[in-house]
Coordinates of C-alpha atoms and ligand atoms in Angstrom, one line a residue:
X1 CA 0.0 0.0 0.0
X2 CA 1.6 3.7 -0.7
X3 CA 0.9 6.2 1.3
X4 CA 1.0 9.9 1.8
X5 CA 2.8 11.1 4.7
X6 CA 1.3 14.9 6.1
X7 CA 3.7 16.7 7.6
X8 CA 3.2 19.9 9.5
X9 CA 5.1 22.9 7.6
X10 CA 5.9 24.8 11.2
X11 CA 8.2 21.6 12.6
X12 CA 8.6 19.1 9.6
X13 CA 6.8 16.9 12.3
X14 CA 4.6 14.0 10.6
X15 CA 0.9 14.2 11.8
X16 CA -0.3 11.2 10.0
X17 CA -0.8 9.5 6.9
X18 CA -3.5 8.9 4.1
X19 CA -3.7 5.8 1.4
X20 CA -2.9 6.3 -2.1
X21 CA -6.0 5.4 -3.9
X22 CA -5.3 2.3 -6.7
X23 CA -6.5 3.7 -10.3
X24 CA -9.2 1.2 -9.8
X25 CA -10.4 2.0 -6.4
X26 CA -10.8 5.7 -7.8
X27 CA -12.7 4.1 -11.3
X28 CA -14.8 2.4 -8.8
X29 CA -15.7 6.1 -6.6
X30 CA -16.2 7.4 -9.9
X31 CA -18.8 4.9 -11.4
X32 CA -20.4 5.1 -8.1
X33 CA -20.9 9.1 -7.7
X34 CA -22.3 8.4 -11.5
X35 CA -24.7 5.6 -10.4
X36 CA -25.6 7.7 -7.5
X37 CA -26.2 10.9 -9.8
X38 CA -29.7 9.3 -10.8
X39 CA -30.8 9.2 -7.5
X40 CA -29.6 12.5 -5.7
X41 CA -30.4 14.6 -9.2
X42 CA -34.1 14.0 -8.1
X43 CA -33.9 14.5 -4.1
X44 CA -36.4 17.8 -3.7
X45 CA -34.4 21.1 -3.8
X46 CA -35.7 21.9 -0.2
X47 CA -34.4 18.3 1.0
X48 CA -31.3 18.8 -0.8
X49 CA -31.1 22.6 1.5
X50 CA -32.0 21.0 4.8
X51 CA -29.1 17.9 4.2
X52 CA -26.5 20.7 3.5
X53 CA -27.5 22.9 6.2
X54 CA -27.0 20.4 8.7
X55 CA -23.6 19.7 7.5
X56 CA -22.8 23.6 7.9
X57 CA -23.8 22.5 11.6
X58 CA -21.8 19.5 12.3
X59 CA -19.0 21.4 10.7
X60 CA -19.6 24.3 12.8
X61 CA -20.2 22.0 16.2
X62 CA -16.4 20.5 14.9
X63 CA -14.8 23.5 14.4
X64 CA -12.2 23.8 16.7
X65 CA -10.8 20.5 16.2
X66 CA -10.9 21.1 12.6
X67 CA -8.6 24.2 12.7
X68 CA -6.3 22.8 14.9
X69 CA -5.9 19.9 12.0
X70 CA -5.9 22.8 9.5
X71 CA -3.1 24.4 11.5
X72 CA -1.4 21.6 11.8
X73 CA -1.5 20.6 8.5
X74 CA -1.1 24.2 6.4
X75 CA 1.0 26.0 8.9
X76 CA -1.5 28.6 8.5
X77 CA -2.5 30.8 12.2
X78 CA -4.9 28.6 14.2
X79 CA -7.1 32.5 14.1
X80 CA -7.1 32.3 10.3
X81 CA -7.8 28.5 10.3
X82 CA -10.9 29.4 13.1
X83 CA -11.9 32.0 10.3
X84 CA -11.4 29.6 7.4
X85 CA -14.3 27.3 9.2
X86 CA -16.4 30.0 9.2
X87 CA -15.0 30.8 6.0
X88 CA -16.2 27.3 4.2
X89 CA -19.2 27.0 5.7
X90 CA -20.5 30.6 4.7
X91 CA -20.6 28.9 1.0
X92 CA -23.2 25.9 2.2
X93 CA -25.3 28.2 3.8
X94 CA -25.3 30.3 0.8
X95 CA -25.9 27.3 -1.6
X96 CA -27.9 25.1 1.1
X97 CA -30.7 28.8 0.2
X98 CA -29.8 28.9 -3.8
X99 CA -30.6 25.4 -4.1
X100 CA -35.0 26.2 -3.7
X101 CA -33.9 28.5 -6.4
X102 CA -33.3 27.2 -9.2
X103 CA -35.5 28.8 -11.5
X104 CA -36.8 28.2 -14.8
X105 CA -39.0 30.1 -17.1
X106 CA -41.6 30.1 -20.5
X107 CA -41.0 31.9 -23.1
X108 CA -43.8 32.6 -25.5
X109 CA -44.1 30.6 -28.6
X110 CA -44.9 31.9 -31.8
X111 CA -47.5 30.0 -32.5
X112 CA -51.2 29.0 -30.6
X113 CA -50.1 25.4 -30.8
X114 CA -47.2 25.1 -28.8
X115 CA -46.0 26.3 -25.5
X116 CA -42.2 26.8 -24.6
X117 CA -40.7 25.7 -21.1
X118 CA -37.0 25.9 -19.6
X119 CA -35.6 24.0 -16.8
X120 CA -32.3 24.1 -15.2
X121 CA -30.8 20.7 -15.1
X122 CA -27.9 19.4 -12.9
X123 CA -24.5 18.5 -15.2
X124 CA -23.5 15.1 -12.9
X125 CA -20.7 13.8 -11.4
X126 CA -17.9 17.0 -10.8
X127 CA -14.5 16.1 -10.2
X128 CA -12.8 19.0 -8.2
X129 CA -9.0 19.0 -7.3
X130 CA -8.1 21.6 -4.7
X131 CA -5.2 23.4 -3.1
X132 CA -3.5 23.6 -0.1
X133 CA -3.8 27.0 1.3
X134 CA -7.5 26.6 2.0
X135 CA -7.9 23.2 1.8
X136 CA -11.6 23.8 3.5
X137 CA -13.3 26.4 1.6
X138 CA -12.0 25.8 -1.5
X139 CA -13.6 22.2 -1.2
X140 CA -17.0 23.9 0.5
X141 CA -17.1 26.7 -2.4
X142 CA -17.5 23.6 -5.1
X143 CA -19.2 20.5 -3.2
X144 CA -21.6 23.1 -1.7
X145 CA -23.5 24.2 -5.2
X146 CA -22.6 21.3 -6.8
X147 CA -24.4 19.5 -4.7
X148 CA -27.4 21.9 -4.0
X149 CA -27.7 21.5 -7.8
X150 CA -28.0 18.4 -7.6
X151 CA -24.6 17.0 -8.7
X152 CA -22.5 14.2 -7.3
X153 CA -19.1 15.3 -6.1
X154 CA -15.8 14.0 -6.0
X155 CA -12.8 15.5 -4.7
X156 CA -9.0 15.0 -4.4
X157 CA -7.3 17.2 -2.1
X158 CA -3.8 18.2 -2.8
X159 CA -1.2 15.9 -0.9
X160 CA 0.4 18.6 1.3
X161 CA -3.4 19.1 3.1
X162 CA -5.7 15.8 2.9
X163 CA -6.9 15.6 6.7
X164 CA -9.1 18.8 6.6
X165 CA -11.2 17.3 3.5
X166 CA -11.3 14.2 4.5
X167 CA -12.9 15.1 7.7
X168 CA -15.1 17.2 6.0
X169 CA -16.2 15.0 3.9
X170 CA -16.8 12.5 7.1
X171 CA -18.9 14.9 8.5
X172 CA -21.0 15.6 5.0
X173 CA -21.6 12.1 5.5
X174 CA -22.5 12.1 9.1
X175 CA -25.0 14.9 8.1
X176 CA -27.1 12.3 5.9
X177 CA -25.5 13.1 2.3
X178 CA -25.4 9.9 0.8
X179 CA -21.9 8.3 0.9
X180 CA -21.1 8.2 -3.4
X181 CA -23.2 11.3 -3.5
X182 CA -20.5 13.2 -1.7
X183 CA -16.8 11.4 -2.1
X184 CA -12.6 12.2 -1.4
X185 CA -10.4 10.2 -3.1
X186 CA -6.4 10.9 -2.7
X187 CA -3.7 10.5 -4.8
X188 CA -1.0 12.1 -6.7
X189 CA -2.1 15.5 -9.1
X190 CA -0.9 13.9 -12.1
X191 CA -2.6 10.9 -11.8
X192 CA -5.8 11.0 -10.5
X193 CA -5.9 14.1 -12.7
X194 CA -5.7 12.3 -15.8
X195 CA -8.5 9.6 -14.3
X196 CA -10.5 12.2 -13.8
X197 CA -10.1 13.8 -17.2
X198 CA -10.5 11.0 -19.1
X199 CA -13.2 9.3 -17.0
X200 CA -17.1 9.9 -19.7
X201 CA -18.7 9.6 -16.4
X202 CA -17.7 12.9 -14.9
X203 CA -19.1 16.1 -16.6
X204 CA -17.5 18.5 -15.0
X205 CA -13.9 19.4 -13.3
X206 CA -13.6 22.3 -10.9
X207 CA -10.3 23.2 -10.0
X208 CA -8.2 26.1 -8.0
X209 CA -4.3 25.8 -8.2
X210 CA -1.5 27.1 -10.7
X211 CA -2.2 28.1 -14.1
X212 CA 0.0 25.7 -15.5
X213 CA -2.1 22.8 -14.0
X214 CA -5.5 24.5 -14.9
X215 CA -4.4 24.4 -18.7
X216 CA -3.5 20.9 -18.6
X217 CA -6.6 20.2 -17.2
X218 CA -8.9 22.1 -19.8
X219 CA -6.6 20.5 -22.7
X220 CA -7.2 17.1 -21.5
X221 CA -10.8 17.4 -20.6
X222 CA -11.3 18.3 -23.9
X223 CA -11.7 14.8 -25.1
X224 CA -15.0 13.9 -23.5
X225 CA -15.9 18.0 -23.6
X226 CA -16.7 18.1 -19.8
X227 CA -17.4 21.6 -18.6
X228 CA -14.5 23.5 -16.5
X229 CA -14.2 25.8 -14.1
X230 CA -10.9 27.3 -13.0
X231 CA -9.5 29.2 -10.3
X232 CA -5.7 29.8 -11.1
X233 CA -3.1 31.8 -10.6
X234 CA -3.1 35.8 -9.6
X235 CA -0.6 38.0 -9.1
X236 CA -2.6 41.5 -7.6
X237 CA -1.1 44.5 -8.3
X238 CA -2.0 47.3 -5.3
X239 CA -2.3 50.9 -6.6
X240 CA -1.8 53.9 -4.2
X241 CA -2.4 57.1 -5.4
X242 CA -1.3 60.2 -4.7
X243 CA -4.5 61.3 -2.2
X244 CA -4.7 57.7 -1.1
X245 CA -5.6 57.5 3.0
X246 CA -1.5 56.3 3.4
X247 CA -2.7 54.5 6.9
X248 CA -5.9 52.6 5.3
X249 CA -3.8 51.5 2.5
X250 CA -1.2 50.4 4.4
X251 CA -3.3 48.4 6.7
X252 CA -5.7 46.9 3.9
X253 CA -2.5 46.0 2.1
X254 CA -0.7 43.8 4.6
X255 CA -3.6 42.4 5.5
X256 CA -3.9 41.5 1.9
X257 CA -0.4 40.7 1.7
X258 CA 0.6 38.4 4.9
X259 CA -2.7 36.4 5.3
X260 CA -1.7 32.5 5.0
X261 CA 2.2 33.7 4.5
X262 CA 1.2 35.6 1.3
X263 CA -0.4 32.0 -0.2
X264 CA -3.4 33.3 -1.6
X265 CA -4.8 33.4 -5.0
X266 CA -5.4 37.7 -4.3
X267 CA -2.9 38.3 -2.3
X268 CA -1.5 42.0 -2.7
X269 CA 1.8 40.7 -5.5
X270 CA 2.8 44.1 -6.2
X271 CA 2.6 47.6 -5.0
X272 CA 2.3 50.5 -7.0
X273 CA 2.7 53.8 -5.4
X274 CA 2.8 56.9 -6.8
X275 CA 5.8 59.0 -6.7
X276 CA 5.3 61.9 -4.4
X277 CA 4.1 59.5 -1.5
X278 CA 6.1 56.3 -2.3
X279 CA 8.9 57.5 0.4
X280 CA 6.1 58.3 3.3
X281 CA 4.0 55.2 2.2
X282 CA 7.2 52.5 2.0
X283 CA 8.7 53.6 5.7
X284 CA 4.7 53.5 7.0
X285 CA 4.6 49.8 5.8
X286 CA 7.7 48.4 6.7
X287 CA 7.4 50.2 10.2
X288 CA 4.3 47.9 10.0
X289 CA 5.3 44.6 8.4
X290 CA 8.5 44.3 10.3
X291 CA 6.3 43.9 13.5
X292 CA 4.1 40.4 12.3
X293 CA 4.8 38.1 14.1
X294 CA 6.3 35.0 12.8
X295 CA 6.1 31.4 14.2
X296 CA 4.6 28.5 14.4
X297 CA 0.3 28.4 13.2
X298 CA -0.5 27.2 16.7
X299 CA 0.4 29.5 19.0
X300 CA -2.2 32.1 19.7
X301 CA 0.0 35.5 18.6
X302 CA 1.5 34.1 15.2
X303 CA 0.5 36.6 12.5
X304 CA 2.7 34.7 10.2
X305 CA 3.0 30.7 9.6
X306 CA 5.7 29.1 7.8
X307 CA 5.6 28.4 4.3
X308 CA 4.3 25.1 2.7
X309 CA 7.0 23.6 1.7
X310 CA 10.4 23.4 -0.1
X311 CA 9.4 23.9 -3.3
X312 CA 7.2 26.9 -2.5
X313 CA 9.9 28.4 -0.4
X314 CA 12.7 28.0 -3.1
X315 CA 10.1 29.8 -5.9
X316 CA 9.9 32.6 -3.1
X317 CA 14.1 32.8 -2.3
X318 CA 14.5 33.0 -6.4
X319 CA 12.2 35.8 -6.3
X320 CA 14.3 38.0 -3.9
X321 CA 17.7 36.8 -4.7
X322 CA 16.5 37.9 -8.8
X323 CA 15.5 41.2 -7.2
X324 CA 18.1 42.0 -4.9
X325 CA 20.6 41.3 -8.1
X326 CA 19.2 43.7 -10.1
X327 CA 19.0 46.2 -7.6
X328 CA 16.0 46.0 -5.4
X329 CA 16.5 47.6 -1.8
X330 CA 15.4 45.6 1.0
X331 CA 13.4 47.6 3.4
X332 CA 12.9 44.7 6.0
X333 CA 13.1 41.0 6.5
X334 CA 14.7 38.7 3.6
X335 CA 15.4 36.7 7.0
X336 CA 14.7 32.7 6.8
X337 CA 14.3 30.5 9.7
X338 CA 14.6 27.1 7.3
X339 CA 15.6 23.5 7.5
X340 CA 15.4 21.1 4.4
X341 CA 16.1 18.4 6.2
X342 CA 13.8 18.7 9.2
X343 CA 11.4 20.2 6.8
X344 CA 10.1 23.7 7.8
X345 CA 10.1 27.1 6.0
X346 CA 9.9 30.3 7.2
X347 CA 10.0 33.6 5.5
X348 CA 10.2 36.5 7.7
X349 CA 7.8 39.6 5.8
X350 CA 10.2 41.1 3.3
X351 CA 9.1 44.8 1.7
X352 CA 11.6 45.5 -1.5
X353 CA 12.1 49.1 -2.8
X354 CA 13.6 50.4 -6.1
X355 CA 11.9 47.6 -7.9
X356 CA 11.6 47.4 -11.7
X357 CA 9.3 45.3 -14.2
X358 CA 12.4 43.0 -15.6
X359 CA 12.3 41.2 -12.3
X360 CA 10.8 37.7 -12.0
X361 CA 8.6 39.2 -8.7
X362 CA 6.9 41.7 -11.0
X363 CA 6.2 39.1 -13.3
X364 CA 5.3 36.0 -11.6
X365 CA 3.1 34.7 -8.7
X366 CA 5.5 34.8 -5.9
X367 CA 2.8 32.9 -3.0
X368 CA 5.0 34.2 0.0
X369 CA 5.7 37.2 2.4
X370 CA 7.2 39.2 -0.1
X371 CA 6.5 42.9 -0.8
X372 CA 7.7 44.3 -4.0
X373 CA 6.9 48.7 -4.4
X374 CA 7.4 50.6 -7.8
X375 CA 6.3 53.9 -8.4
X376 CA 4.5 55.4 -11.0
X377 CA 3.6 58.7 -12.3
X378 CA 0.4 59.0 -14.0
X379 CA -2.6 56.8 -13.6
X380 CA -2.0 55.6 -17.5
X381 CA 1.2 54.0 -16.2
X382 CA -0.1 52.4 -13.4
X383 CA -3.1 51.1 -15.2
X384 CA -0.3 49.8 -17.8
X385 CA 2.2 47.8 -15.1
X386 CA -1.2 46.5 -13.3
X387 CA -2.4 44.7 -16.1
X388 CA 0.5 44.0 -18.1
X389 CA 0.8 40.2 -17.1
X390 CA -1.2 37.3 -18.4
X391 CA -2.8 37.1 -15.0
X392 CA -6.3 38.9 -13.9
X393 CA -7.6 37.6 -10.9
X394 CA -7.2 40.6 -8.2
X395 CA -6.7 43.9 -8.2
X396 CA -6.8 46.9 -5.7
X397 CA -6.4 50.5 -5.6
X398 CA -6.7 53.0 -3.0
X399 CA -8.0 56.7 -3.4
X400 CA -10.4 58.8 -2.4
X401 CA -10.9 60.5 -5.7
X402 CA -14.0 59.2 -7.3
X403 CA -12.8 60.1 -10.7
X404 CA -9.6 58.3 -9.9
X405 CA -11.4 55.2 -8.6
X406 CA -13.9 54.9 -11.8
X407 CA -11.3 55.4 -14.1
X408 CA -9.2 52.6 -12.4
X409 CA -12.2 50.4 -12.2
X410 CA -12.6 50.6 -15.7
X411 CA -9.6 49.9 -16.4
X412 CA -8.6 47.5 -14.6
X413 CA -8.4 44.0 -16.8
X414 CA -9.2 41.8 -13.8
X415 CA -12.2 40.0 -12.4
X416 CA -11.9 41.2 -8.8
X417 CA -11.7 44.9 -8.1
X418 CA -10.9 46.1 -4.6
X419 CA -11.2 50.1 -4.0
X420 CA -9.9 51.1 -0.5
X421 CA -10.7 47.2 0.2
X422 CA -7.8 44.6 0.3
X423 CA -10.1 41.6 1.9
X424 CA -13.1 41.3 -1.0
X425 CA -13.6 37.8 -0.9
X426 CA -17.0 36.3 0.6
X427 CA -19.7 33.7 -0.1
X428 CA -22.2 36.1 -1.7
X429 CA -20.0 37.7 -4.6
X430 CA -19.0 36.0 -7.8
X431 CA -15.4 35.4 -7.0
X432 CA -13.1 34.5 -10.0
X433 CA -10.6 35.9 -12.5
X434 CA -10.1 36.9 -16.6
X435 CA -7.4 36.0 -19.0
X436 CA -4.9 33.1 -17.7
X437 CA -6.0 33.3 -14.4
X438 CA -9.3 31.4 -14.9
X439 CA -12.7 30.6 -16.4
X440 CA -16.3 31.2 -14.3
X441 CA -16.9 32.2 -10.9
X442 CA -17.5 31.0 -7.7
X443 CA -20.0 32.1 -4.7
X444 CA -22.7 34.4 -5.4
X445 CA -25.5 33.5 -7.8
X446 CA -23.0 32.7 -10.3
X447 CA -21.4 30.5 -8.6
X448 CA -24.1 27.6 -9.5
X449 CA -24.8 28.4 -12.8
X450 CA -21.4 26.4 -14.0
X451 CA -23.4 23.4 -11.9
X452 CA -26.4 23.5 -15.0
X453 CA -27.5 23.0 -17.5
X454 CA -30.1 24.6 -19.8
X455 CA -32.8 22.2 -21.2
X456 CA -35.7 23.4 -23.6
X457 CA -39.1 22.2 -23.6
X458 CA -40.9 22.5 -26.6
X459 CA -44.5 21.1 -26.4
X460 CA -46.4 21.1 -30.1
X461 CA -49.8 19.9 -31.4
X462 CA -51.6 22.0 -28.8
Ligands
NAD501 N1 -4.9 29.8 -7.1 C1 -4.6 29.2 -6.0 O1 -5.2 29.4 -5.0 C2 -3.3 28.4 -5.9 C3 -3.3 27.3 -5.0 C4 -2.1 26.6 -4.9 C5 -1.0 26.9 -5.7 N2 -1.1 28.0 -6.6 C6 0.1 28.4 -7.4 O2 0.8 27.3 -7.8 C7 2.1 27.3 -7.4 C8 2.6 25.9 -7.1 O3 1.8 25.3 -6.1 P1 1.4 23.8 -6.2 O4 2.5 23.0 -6.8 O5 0.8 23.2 -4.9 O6 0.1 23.9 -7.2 P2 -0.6 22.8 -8.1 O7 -1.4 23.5 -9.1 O8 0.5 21.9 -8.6 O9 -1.5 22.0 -7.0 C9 -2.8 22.3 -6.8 C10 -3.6 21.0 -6.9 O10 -3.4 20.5 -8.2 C11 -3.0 19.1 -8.1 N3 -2.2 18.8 -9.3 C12 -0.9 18.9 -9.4 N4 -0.5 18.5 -10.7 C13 -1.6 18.1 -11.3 C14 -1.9 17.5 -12.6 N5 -0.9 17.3 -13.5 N6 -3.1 17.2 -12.9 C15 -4.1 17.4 -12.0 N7 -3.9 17.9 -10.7 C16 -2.7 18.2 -10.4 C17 -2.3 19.0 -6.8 O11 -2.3 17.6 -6.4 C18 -3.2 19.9 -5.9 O12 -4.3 19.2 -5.5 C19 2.1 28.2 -6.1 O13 3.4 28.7 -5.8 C20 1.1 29.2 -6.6 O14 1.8 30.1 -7.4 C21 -2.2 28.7 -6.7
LIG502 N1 -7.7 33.5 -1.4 C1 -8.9 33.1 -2.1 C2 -8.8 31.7 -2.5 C3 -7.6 31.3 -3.3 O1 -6.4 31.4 -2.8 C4 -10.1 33.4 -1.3 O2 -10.0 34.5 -0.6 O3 -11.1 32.8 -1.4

């Protein structure tokens, strides 16, 4: 039997172990959430609602233990792994309410003979493949209007984080969701990835991780044309204009910034400033920054958790070391507190000054505690650094010029717009990004229409 060994990213400590599934034990889950497709696809919309509310509760009446495991397993602060609970269940109670409606219509035929209905119609089975750094809501934010539209579900959680899902998925269970309505299979990305893609019986893959992953995914699903929905990459740029409030935008901004170590989808990548207040706004921020806390998730005061792992923490030294040789000024941090062999990974908050656009940071997603600040000099040149990268998933800007704000909203080629707001995501609002950083959106009332279809009635002979 292989297995999966978790290891917690603050100590390199394992904390247990999950089975790799066999190709055919994860054939099997699939053929059974299609099976179980016929059944649940007809379970009343308001039975459907009450099943996922009570799995909101037992999630809720779990919650502590389930942060500690999330802490344990992601590094990330036991107060932001307490949030994240509340975080993922948010999206079932949203989609536990959407699921009674689910409306069609009539349309009025053209004729007295005939009479024209629309229905919204579950796709079946979804596959979703999630990340890490929110290994609960990112699973909640699918499962939860998948399965208030009547979809089965089946999910893989990445390797790094299995133990949240799976006792999510325990407790979905526990709640009264048939077991191969709801299901978590584990495994390697590559692999069950390619199962899942090339599996007729799943309709649909939802999935939120890197770009490069996401395209592989919509190339090979395009076989059996199952619908997609990604969530990929970001890399936010953070404008600050010249009449910005400096102390609103500094305190939006790391909060953007540092949550989960700077591994967020939206997480503030890049700071534009303008000019005439870059000097007052960088010393205002590292003041700040250089006073997180660092340490391990589980202690009550740590503002800052270790990175995931080696792989994620070498993408984020490259990044700095890049900078730093082409002339970036460190402001504060570029301190580590790392051991390969032992396994842990911390980055201590780093602002860099004196930053230019032919380094790697202001190019790529850099998913760490590193601050990057440019300046700029007219809104036009902002508007042009912001979106010239293939990404377009966040975006903020602070100001308290309306004209300013509407033009940069405007302009702005991303899917999530923050004015004088670095913390925009919630269950209610359509959350999702535009060129390489995705397809759809998730939460909100958009968030279920990638879980339908459209079917037309046409009755004749009337
Ligand atoms: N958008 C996000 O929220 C998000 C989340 C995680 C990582 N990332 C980005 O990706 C970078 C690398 O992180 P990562 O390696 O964990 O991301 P990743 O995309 O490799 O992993 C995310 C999920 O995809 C799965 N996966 C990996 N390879 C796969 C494949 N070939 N087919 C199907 N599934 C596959 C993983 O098992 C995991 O469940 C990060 O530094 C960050 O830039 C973004
Ligand atoms: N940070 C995102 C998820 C992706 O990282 C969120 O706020 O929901």
């Amino acid at each position: 039997m292989t297995v999966i060994q978790v290891k917690n990213p603050a100590t390199g400590e394992r904390i247990g172990e999950v089975k790799v599934n066999t190709k055919e034990e994860i054939n099997e889950a699939i053929l059974r959430g299609h099976e179980s497709f016929k059944t649940w696809s007809n379970v009343n919309a308001h039975e459907r609602s009450k099943l996922l509310k009570k799995w909101s509760d037992l999630i809720q009446n779990n919650k502590e233990d389930i942060a500690r495991v999330m802490t344990l397993e992601s590094g990330k602060p036991i107060k932001e792994s307490l949030g994240e609970v509340d975080y993922a269940t948010s999206y079932i109670d949203w989609y536990a309410e959407e699921a009674k409606r689910l409306y069609g219509r009539t349309i009025p035929a053209n004729t007295e003979s005939k009479r024209i209905v629309i229905t919204r119609k579950p796709v079946g089975l979804v596959a979703a493949i999630t990340p890490w750094n929110f290994p609960a809501a990112m699973m909640t934010r699918k499962a939860a209007p998948a399965l208030a539209a009547g979809c089965t579900f089946i999910v893989k959680p990445a390797e790094d984080t299995p133990l949240t899902t799976i006792r999510l998925i325990e407790l979905a269970h526990e709640a009264g969701i048939p077991e191969n309505v709801v299901q978590c299979v584990n495994g390697y990305g590559s692999e069950v990835g390619k199962l899942f893609t090339d599996s007729k019986y799943i309709r649909k893959i939802t999935f939120t991780g890197s770009t490069p992953v996401g395209k592989l995914l919509i190339k090979n699903s395009a076989d059996t044309v199952k619908h997609v929905s990604m969530e990929l990459g970001g890399h936010a740029p953070v404008i600050v204009a010249k009449d910005a409030d400096l102390d609103l935008a500094v305190d939006q901004t790391i909060a953007s910034k540092f949550r989960n170590a700077g591994q967020t989808c939206i997480c503030a990548n890049r700071l534009l400033v303008h000019e005439s207040i870059a000097d007052e706004f960088s010393e205002k921020l590292a003041a700040k920054v250089s006073e997180l806390k660092v340490g391990n998730g589980l202690n009550e005061d740590t503002q800052v958790g270790p990175v995931i792992n080696e792989k994620g923490f070498n993408k984020i030294v490259s990044q700095v070391e890049d900078a730093t040789a082409k002339g970036a000024e460190v402001i504060c941090g570029n301190e580590y507190n790392a051991d390969a062999e032992k396994g842990f990974f911390f980055v201590y908050p780093t602002v860099l000054k004196n930053v230019n656009l032919d380094m790697n940071i202001m190019q790529e997603e850099t998913f760490g505690p590193v601050l990057p600040i440019t300046t700029f000099e007219t809104l036009e040149e902002a508007v042009d650094i912001a979106n010239g990268t293939p990404y377009g998933l966040a975006s903020y800007f602070f100001t308290n010029d309306y004209r300013t704000g509407v033009y940069l909203n405007e302009n702005l080629e991303f899917g999530i717009v923050g004015w004088n707001d670095g913390a925009p995501s919630a269950a209610h609002v359509p959350f999702g990004g535009v060129k390489e950083s995705g397809i759809g959106r998730e939460g909100g009332i958009e968030g279920i229409e990638p879980y339908l279809e459209t079917k037309y009635l046409s009755i004749g002979n009337l």
